[in-house]
Short mmCIF file of C-alpha atoms in Angstrom, two decimals:
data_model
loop_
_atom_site.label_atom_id
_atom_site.label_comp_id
_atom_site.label_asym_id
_atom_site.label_seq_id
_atom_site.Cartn_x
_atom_site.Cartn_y
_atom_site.Cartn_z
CA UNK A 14 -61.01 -150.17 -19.29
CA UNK A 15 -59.83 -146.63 -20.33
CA UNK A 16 -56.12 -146.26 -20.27
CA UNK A 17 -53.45 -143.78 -19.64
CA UNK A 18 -52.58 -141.34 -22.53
CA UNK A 19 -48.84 -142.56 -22.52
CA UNK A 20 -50.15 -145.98 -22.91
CA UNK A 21 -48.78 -147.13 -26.58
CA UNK A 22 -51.98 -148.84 -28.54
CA UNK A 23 -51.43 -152.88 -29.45
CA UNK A 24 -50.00 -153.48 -32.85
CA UNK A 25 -51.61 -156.43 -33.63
CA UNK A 26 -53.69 -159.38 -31.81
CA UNK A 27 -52.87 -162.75 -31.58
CA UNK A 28 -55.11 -165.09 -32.46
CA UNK A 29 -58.24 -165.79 -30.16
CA UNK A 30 -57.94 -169.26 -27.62
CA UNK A 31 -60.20 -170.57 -25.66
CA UNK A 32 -57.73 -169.70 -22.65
CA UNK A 33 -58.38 -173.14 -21.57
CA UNK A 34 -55.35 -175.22 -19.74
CA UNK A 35 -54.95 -178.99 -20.98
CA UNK A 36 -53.80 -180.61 -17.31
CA UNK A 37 -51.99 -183.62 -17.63
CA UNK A 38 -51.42 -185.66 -14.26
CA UNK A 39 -49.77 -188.46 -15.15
CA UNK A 40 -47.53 -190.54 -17.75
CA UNK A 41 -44.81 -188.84 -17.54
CA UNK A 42 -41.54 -191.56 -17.27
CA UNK A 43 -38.05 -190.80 -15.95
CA UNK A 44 -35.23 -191.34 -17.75
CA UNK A 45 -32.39 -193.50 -17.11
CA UNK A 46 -29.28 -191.34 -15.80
CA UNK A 47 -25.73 -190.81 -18.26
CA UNK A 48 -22.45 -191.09 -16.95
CA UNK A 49 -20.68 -189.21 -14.48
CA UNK A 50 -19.52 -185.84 -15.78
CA UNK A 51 -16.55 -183.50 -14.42
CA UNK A 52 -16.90 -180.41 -16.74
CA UNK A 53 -19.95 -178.48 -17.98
CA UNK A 54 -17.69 -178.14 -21.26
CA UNK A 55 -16.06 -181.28 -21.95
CA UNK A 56 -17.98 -184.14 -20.38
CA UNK A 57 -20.24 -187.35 -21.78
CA UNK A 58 -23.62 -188.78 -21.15
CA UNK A 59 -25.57 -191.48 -23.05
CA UNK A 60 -28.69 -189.84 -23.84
CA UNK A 61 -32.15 -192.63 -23.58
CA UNK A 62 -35.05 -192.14 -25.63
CA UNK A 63 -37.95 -190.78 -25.01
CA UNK A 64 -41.12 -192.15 -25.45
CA UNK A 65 -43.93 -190.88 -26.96
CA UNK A 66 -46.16 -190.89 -23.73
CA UNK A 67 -43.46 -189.20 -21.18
CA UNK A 68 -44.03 -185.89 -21.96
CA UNK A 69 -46.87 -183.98 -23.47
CA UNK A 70 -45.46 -181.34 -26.42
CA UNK A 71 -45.05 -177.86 -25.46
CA UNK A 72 -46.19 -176.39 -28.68
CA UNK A 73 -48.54 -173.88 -26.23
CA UNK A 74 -45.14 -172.22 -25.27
CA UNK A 75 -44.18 -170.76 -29.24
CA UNK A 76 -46.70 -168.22 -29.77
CA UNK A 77 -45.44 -164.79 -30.06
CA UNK A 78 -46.87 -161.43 -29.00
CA UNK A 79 -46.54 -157.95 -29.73
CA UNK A 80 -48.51 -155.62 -26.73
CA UNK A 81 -48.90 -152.61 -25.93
CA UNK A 82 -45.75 -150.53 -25.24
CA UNK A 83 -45.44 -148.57 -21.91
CA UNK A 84 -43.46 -145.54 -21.70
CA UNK A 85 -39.14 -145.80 -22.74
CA UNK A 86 -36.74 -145.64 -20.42
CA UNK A 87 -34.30 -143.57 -21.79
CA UNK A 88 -31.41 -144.52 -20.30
CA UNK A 89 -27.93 -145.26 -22.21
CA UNK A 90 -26.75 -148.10 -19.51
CA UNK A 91 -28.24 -150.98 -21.43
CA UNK A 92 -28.19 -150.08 -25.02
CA UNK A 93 -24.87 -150.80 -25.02
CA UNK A 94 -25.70 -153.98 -23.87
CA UNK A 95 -28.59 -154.13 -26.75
CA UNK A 96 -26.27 -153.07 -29.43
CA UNK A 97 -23.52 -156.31 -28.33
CA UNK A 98 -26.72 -158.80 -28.43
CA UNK A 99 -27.71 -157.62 -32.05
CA UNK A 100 -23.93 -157.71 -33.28
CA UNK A 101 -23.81 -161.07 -31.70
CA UNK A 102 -27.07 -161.90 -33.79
CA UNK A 103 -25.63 -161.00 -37.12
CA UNK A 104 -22.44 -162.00 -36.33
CA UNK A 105 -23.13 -165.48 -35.51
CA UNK A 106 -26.14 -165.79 -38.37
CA UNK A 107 -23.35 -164.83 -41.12
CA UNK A 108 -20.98 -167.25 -39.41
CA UNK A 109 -23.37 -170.21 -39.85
CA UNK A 110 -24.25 -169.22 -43.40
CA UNK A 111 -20.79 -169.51 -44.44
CA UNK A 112 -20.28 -173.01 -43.17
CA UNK A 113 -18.46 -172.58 -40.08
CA UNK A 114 -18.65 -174.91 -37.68
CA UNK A 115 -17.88 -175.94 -33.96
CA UNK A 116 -15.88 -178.91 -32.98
CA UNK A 117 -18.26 -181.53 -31.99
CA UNK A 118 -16.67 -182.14 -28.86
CA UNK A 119 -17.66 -178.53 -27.73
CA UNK A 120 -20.83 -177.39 -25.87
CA UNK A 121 -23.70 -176.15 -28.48
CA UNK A 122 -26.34 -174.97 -25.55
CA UNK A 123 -25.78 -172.91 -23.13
CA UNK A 124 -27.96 -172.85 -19.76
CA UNK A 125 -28.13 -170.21 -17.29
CA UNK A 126 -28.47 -170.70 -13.14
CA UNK A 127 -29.96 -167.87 -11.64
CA UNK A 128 -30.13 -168.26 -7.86
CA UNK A 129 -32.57 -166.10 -5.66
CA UNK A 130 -32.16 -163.43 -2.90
CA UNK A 131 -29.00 -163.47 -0.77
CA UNK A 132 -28.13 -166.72 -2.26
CA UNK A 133 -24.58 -167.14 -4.52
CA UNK A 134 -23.72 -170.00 -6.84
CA UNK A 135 -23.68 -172.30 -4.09
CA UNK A 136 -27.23 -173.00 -4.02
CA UNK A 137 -27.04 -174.48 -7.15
CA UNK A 138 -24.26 -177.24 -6.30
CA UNK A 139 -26.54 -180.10 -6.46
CA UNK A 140 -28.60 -179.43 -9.57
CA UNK A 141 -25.56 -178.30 -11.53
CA UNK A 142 -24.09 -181.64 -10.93
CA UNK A 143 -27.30 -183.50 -11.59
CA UNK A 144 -27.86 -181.59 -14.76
CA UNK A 145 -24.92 -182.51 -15.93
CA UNK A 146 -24.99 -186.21 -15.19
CA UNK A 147 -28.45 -185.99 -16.66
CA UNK A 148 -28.17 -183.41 -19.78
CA UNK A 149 -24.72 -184.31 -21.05
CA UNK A 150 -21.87 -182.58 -22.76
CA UNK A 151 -23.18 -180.63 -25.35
CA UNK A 152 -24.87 -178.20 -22.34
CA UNK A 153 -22.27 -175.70 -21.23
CA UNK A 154 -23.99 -175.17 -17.22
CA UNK A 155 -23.08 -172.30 -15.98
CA UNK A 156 -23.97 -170.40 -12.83
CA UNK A 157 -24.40 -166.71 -12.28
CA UNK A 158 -22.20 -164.96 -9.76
CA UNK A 159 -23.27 -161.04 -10.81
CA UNK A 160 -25.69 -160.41 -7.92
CA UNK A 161 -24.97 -162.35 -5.04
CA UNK A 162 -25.72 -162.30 -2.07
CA UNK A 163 -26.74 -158.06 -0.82
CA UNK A 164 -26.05 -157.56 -4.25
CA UNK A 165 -30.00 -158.58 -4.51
CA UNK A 166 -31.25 -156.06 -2.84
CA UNK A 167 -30.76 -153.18 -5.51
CA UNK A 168 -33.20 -153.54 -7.54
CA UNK A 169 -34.61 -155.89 -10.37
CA UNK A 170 -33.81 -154.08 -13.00
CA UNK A 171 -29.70 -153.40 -11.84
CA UNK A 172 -29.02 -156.76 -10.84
CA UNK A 173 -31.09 -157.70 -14.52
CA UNK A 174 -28.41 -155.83 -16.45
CA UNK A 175 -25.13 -157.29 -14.40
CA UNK A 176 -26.92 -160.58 -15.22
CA UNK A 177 -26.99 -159.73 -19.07
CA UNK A 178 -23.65 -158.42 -18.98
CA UNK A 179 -22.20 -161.47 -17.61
CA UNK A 180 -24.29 -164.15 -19.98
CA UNK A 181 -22.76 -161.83 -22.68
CA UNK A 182 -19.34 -162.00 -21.48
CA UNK A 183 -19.86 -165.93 -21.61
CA UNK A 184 -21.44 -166.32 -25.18
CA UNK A 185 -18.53 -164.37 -26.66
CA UNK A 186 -15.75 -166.96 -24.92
CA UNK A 187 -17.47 -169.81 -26.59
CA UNK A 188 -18.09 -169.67 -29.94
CA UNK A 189 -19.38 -173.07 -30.29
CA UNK A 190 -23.13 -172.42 -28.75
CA UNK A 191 -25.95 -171.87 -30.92
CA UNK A 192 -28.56 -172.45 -28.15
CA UNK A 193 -29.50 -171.02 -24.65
CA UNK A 194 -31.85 -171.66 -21.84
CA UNK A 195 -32.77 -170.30 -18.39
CA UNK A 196 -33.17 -171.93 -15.16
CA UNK A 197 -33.72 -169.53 -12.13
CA UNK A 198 -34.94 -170.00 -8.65
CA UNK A 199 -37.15 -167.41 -6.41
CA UNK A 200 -36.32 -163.43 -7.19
CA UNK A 201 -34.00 -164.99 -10.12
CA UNK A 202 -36.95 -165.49 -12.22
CA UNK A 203 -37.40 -161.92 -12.05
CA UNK A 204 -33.68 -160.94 -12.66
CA UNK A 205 -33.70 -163.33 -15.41
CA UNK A 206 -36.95 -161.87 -17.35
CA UNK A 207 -35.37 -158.53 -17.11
CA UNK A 208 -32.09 -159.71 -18.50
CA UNK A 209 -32.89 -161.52 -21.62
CA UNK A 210 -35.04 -158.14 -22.38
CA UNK A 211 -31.69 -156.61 -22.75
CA UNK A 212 -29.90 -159.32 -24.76
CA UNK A 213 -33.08 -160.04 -26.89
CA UNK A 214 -32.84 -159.07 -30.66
CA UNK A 215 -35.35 -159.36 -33.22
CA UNK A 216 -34.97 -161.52 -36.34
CA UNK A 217 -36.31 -161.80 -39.77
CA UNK A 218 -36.90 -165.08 -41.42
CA UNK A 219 -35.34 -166.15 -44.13
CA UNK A 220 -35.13 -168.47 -46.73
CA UNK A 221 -33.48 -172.11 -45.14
CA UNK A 222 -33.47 -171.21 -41.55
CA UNK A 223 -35.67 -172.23 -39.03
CA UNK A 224 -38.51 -170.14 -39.22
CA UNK A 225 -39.55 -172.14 -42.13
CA UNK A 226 -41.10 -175.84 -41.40
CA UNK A 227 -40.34 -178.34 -43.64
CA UNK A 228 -43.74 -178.92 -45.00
CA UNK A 229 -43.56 -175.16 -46.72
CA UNK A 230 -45.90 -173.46 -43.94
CA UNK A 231 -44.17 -170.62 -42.43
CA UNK A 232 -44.01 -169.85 -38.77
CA UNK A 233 -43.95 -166.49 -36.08
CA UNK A 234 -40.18 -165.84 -36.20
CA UNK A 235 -38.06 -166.38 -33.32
CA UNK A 236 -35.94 -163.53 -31.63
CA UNK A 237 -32.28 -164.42 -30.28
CA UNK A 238 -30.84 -164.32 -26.82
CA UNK A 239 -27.32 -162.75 -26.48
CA UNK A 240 -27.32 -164.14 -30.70
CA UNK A 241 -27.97 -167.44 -29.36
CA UNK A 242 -31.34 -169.14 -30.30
CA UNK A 243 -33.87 -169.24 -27.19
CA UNK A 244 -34.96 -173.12 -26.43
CA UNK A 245 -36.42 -173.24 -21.65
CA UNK A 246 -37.49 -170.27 -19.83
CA UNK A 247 -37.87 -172.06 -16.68
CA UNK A 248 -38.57 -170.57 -12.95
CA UNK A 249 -39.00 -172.39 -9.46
CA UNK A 250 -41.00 -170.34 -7.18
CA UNK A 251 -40.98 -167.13 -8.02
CA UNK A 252 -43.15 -164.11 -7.81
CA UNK A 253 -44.41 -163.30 -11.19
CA UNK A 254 -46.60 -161.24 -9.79
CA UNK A 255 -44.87 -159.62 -7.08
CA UNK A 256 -45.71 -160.40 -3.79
CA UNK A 257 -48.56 -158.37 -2.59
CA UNK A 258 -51.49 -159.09 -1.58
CA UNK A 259 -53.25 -162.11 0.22
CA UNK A 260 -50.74 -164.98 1.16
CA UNK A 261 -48.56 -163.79 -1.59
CA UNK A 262 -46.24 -163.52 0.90
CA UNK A 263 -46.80 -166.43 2.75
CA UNK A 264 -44.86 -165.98 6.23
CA UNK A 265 -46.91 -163.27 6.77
CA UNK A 266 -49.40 -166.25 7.80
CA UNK A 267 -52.21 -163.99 5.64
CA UNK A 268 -52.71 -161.66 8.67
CA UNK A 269 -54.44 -158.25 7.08
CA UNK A 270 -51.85 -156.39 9.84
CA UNK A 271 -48.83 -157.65 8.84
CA UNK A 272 -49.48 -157.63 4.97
CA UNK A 273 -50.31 -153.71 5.39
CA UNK A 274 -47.27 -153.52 7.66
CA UNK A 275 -44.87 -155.29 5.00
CA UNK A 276 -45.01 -153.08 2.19
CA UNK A 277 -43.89 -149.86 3.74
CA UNK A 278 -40.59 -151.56 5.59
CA UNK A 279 -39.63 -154.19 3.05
CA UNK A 280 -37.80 -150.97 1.48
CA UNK A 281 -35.63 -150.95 4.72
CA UNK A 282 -34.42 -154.71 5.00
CA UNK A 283 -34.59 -155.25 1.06
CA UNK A 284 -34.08 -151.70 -0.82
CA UNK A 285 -35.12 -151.15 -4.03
CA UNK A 286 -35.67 -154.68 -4.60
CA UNK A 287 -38.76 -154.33 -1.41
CA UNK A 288 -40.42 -152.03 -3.30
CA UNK A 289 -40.66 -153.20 -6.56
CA UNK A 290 -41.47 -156.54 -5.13
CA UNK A 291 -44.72 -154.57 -3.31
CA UNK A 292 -45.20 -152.57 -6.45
CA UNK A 293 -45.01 -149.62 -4.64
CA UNK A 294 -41.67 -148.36 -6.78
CA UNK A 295 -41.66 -145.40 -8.86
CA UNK A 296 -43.80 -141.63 -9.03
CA UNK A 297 -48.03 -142.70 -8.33
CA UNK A 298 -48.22 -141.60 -12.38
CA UNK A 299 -45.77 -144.39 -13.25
CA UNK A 300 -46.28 -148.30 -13.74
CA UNK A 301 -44.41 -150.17 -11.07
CA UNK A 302 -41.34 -152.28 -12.68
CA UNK A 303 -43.29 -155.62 -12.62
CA UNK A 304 -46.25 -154.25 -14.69
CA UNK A 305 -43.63 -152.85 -17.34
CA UNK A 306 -42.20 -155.98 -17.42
CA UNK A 307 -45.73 -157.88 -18.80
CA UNK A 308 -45.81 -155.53 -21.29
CA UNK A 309 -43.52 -154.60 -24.22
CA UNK A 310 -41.39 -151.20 -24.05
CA UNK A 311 -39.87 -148.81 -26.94
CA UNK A 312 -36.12 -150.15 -25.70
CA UNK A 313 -36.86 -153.27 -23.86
CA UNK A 314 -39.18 -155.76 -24.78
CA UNK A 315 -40.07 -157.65 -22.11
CA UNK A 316 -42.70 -160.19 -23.42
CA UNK A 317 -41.25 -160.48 -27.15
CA UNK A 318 -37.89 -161.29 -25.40
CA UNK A 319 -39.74 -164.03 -23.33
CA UNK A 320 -41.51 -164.96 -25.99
CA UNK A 321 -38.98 -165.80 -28.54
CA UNK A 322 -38.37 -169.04 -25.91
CA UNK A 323 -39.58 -172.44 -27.62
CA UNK A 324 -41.42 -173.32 -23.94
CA UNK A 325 -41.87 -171.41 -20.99
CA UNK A 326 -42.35 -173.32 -17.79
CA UNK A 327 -43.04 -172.38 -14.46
CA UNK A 328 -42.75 -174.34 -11.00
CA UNK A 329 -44.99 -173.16 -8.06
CA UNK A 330 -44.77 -174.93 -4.74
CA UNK A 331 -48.75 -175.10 -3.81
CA UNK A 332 -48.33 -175.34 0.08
CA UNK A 333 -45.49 -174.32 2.68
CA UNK A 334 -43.62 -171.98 0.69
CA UNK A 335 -43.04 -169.32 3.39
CA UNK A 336 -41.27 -166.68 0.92
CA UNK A 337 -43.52 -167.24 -2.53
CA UNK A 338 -47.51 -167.79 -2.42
CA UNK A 339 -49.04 -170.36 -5.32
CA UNK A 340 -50.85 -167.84 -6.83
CA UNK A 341 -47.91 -165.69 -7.87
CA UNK A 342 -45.82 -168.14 -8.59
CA UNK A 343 -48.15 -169.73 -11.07
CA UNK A 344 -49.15 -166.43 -12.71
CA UNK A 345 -52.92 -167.36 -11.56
CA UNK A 346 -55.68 -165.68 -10.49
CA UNK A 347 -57.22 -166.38 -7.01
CA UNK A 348 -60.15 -168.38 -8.99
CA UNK A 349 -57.69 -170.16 -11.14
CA UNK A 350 -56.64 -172.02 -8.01
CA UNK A 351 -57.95 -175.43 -7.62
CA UNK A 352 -57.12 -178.64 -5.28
CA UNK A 353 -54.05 -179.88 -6.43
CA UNK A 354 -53.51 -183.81 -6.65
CA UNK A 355 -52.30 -185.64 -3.92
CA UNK A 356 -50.24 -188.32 -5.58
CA UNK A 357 -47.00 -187.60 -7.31
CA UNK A 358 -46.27 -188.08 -11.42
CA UNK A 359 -44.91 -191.32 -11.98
CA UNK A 360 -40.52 -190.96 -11.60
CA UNK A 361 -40.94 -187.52 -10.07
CA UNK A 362 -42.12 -187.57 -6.49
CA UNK A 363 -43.84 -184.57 -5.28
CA UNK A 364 -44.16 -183.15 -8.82
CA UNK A 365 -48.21 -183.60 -8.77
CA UNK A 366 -49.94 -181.52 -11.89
CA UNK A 367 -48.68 -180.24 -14.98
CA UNK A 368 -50.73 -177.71 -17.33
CA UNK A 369 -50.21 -176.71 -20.36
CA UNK A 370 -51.70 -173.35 -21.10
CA UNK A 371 -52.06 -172.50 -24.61
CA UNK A 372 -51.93 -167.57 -25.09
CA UNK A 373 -55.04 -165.95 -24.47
CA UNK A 374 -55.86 -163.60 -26.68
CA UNK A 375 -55.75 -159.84 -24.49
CA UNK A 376 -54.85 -156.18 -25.51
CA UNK A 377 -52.49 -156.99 -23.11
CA UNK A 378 -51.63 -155.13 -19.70
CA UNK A 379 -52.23 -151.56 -18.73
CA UNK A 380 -51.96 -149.16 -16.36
CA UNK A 381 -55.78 -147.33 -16.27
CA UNK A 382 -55.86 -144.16 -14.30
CA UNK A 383 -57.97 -145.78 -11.64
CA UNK A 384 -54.11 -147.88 -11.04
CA UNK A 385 -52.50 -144.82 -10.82
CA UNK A 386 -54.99 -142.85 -8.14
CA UNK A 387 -54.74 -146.01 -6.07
CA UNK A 388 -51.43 -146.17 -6.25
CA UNK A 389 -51.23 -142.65 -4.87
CA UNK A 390 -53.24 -143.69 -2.27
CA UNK A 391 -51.34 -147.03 -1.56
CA UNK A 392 -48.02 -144.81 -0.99
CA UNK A 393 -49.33 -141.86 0.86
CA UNK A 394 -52.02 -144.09 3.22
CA UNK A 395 -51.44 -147.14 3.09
CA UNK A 396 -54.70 -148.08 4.82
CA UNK A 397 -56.14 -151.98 4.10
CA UNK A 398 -58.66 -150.65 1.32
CA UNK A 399 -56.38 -148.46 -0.57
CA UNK A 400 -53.70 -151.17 -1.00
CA UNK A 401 -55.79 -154.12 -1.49
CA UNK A 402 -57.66 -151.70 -4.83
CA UNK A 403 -54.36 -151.12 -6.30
CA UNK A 404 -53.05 -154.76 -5.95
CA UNK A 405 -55.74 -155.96 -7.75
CA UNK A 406 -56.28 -153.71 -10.78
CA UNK A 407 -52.17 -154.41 -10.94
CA UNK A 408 -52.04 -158.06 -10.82
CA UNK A 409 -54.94 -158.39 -13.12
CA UNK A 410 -53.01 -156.59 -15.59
CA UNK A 411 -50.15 -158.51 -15.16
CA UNK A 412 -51.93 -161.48 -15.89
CA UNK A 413 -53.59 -160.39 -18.94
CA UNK A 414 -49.85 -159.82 -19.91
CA UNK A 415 -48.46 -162.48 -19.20
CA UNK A 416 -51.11 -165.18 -20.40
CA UNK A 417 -50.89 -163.52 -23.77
CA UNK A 418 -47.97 -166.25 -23.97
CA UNK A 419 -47.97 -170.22 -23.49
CA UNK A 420 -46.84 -171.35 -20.43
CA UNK A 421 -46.51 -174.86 -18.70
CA UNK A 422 -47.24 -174.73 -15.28
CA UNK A 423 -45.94 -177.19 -13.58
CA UNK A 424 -47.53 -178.02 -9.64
CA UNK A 425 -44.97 -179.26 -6.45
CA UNK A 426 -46.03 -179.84 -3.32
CA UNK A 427 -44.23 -181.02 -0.13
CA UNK A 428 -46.92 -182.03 1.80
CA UNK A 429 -45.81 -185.94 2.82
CA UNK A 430 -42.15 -184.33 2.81
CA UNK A 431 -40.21 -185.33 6.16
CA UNK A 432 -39.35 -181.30 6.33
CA UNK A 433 -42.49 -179.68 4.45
CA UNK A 434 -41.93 -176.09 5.24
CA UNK A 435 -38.69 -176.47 3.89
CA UNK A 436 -40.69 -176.46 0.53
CA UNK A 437 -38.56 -172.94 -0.84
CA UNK A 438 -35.45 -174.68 -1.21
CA UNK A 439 -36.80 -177.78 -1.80
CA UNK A 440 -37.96 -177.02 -5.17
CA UNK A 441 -34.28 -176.50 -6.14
CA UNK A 442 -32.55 -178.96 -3.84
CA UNK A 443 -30.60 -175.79 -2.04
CA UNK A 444 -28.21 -178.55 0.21
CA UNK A 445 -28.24 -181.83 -1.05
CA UNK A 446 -29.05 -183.06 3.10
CA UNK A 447 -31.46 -180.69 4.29
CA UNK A 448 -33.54 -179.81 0.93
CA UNK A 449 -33.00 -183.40 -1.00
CA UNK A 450 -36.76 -183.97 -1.09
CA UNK A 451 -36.81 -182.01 -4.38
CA UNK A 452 -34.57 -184.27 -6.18
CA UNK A 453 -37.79 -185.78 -8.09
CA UNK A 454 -38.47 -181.95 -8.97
CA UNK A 455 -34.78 -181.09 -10.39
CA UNK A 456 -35.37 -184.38 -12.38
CA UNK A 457 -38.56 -183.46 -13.92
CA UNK A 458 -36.99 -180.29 -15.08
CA UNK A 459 -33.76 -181.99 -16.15
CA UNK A 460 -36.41 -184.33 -18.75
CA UNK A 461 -37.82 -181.44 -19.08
CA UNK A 462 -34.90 -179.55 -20.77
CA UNK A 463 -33.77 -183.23 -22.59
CA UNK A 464 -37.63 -183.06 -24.05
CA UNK A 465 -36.74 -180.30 -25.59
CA UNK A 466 -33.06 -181.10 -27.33
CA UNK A 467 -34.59 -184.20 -28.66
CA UNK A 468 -37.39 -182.21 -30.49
CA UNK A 469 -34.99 -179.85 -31.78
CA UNK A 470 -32.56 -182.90 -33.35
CA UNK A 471 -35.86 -185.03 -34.51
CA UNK A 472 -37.06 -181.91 -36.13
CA UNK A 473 -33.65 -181.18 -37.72
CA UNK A 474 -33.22 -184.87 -38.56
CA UNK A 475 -36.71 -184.91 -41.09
#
């Protein structure tokens, strides 16, 4: 597929897979609870071990990427913003090599709630608590407050950069974290992708750190996040892809009249947000804001940033979501979607399929001419054929992006749930009464994160 002149060509390749998901649908174990905690800070939890069946490792989530550039944005808001993350880097890196420490009462990882649109902290009540009963003191929970509410609606890439200014503002009150994670729900996945672009900064192994193993044989260095070392990139429903197309948007019911009728007044209800959601923002020359984002940029890179994560994992309700269709939310294509299992992993009710999806290897995403003339099209006459040609020459490339990275994909549904269609704020427990069906789902991802710590210390502990 020819490209567009301004399209930067790939670096390097990384090396060829089979592109094959391992699917797991079983053995995975809760664990027993901690203690009751008050603070995200200060609090205590006896942590249980984990055996060697609960989880499967998510060594398909560390592969790193370098693709294809699209065009810099030039503007000066978030280099500022760039410039903090990278003094933060070197700051914190010269710190630790001269023996400072934190007290060992104090939080080491930080994790980030990002809730969706026209939502606030709020949403987030339940989980925060459980996460904390569950995760114990040495997490440092904190939920975003930069883009509440109407605050939403102006754009992914604004409400990205309040969210990056506020994890920085965090990260430089505590100078006891070394670690941090993301956790976001809906449109926050999006917001959340576009932030740590900002606060990502590249590093250079050296001698002693972690980029070497222990047996001698190097390994891709890791970037850091706000100069904190990237662990769970985690979403809950939200659309990777945006949400165009066929039952992408799935209160639409699929109806070809509605779905043409969306895209053109979304911009009225939801801004700027609408139409980079329909990937109809921008000039017709220009890539929408969601293909930029599954490629890498001159100022922000978007999949090096995600990449630099030790495991990326993504939850996709596969029935009676009414805001966020499977397909997007799984970062699949249309023939990637298969009959999910009935019956629920054992500890986690309504969590029914995990995959673990090692990087294909791709020349990454693009935006070919042919994009760009039926993108024209799309926004000047918006007729059935024009938009359904330009959603899929765009989502395709945003897979190919995006699966140039390990993910876990992770399968809910609702279907035996007393309030099914409820299944959007299920997945993250919204109100503890109305939405508590998802509580097996927040616990999954709560073992999920624990997994993960425990690596980290047995690896650290050799």
């Amino acid at each position: 597929m020819s490209t567009a002149s301004w399209v930067q060509p790939p670096s390097r390749f990384l090396p060829k897979s089979g592109g094959v998901c391992k699917k797991s649908c079983g053995g995975a174990r809760r664990l027993s609870g901690g203690s009751s905690l008050t603070t995200a800070a200060a609090s205590s939890s006896s942590f249980s071990s984990i055996s060697s069946s609960s989880f499967s490792s998510c060594s398909c989530c560390s592969s790193q990427n370098s693709n294809p550039a699209f065009g810099s944005s030039r503007s000066w808001k978030y280099r500022s913003l760039r410039a903090q993350s990278m003094s933060a880097t070197a700051e914190r890196n010269y710190s630790l090599s001269n023996g400072d420490t934190d007290e060992k009462n104090e939080p080491d990882h930080l994790l980030v709630l990002v809730h969706g649109i026209l939502a606030s902290p709020n949403d987030w009540i339940y989980v925060e608590a459980e996460l904390k009963r569950r995760l114990g003191r040495k997490f440092l929970i904190y939920a975003s407050s930069s883009n509440t509410f109407t605050k939403t609606f102006g754009g992914i890439d604004g409400a990205g950069k309040r969210l990056a200014e506020e994890v920085m503002q965090v990260v430089q009150k505590s100078r006891s974290l070394k670690k941090i994670s993301f956790l976001a729900h809906s449109l926050g996945g999006l917001f959340a992708r576009y932030a740590v672009s900002v606060l990502y900064s590249p590093t250079v192994p050296q001698a002693g750190d972690d980029s070497l193993s222990h047996s001698g044989n190097s390994q891709p260095p890791r970037g850091r996040i706000s100069g904190l070392e990237p662990i769970n990139f985690i979403t809950l429903a939200t659309p990777h892809l945006g949400v165009r197309g066929r039952n992408q948007l799935p209160f639409l019911l699929g109806v070809p009249f509605l779905e043409k009728l969306a895209a053109p007044i979304a911009p009225f209800f939801v801004r700027r947000t609408g139409s980079q959601l329909f990937l109809t923002d921008g000039k017709p020359e220009k890539p929408p804001l969601l293909l930029r984002m599954a490629s890498d940029g001159e100022d922000l890179k978007f999949l090096s940033s995600l990449g630099s994560f030790r495991c990326r994992i993504v939850y996709a309700n596969v029935s009676y979501d009414h805001m966020v269709g499977w397909r997007t939310s799984s970062i699949r294509r249309e023939t990637e979607l298969f009959k999910p299992p009935s019956r629920s992993l054992d500890g986690y009710k309504h969590v029914v399929d995990v995959e673990y999806c090692p990087p294909v290897s791709s020349d990454g995403a693009h935006f070919p001419p042919e994009a760009a003339k039926a993108k024209e099209a799309a926004q000047s006459s918006p007729s059935p054929e024009n938009t359904l040609e330009y959603h899929e020459i765009v989502e395709e490339e945003m897979i190919r992006g995006l699966q140039t990275l390990g993910w876990k994909k992770v399968d809910v549904s609702f279907h035996s749930a007393f309030w099914p269609y409820f299944a959007h704020n299920n997945i993250h427990v919204k109100s503890e009464w109305i939405h508590n069906a998802g509580a097996g789902v927040v616990a999954h991802v709560a073992d999920s994160i624990k997994q993960q710590e425990t690596s980290s210390f047995l690896t650290a502990s050799l």
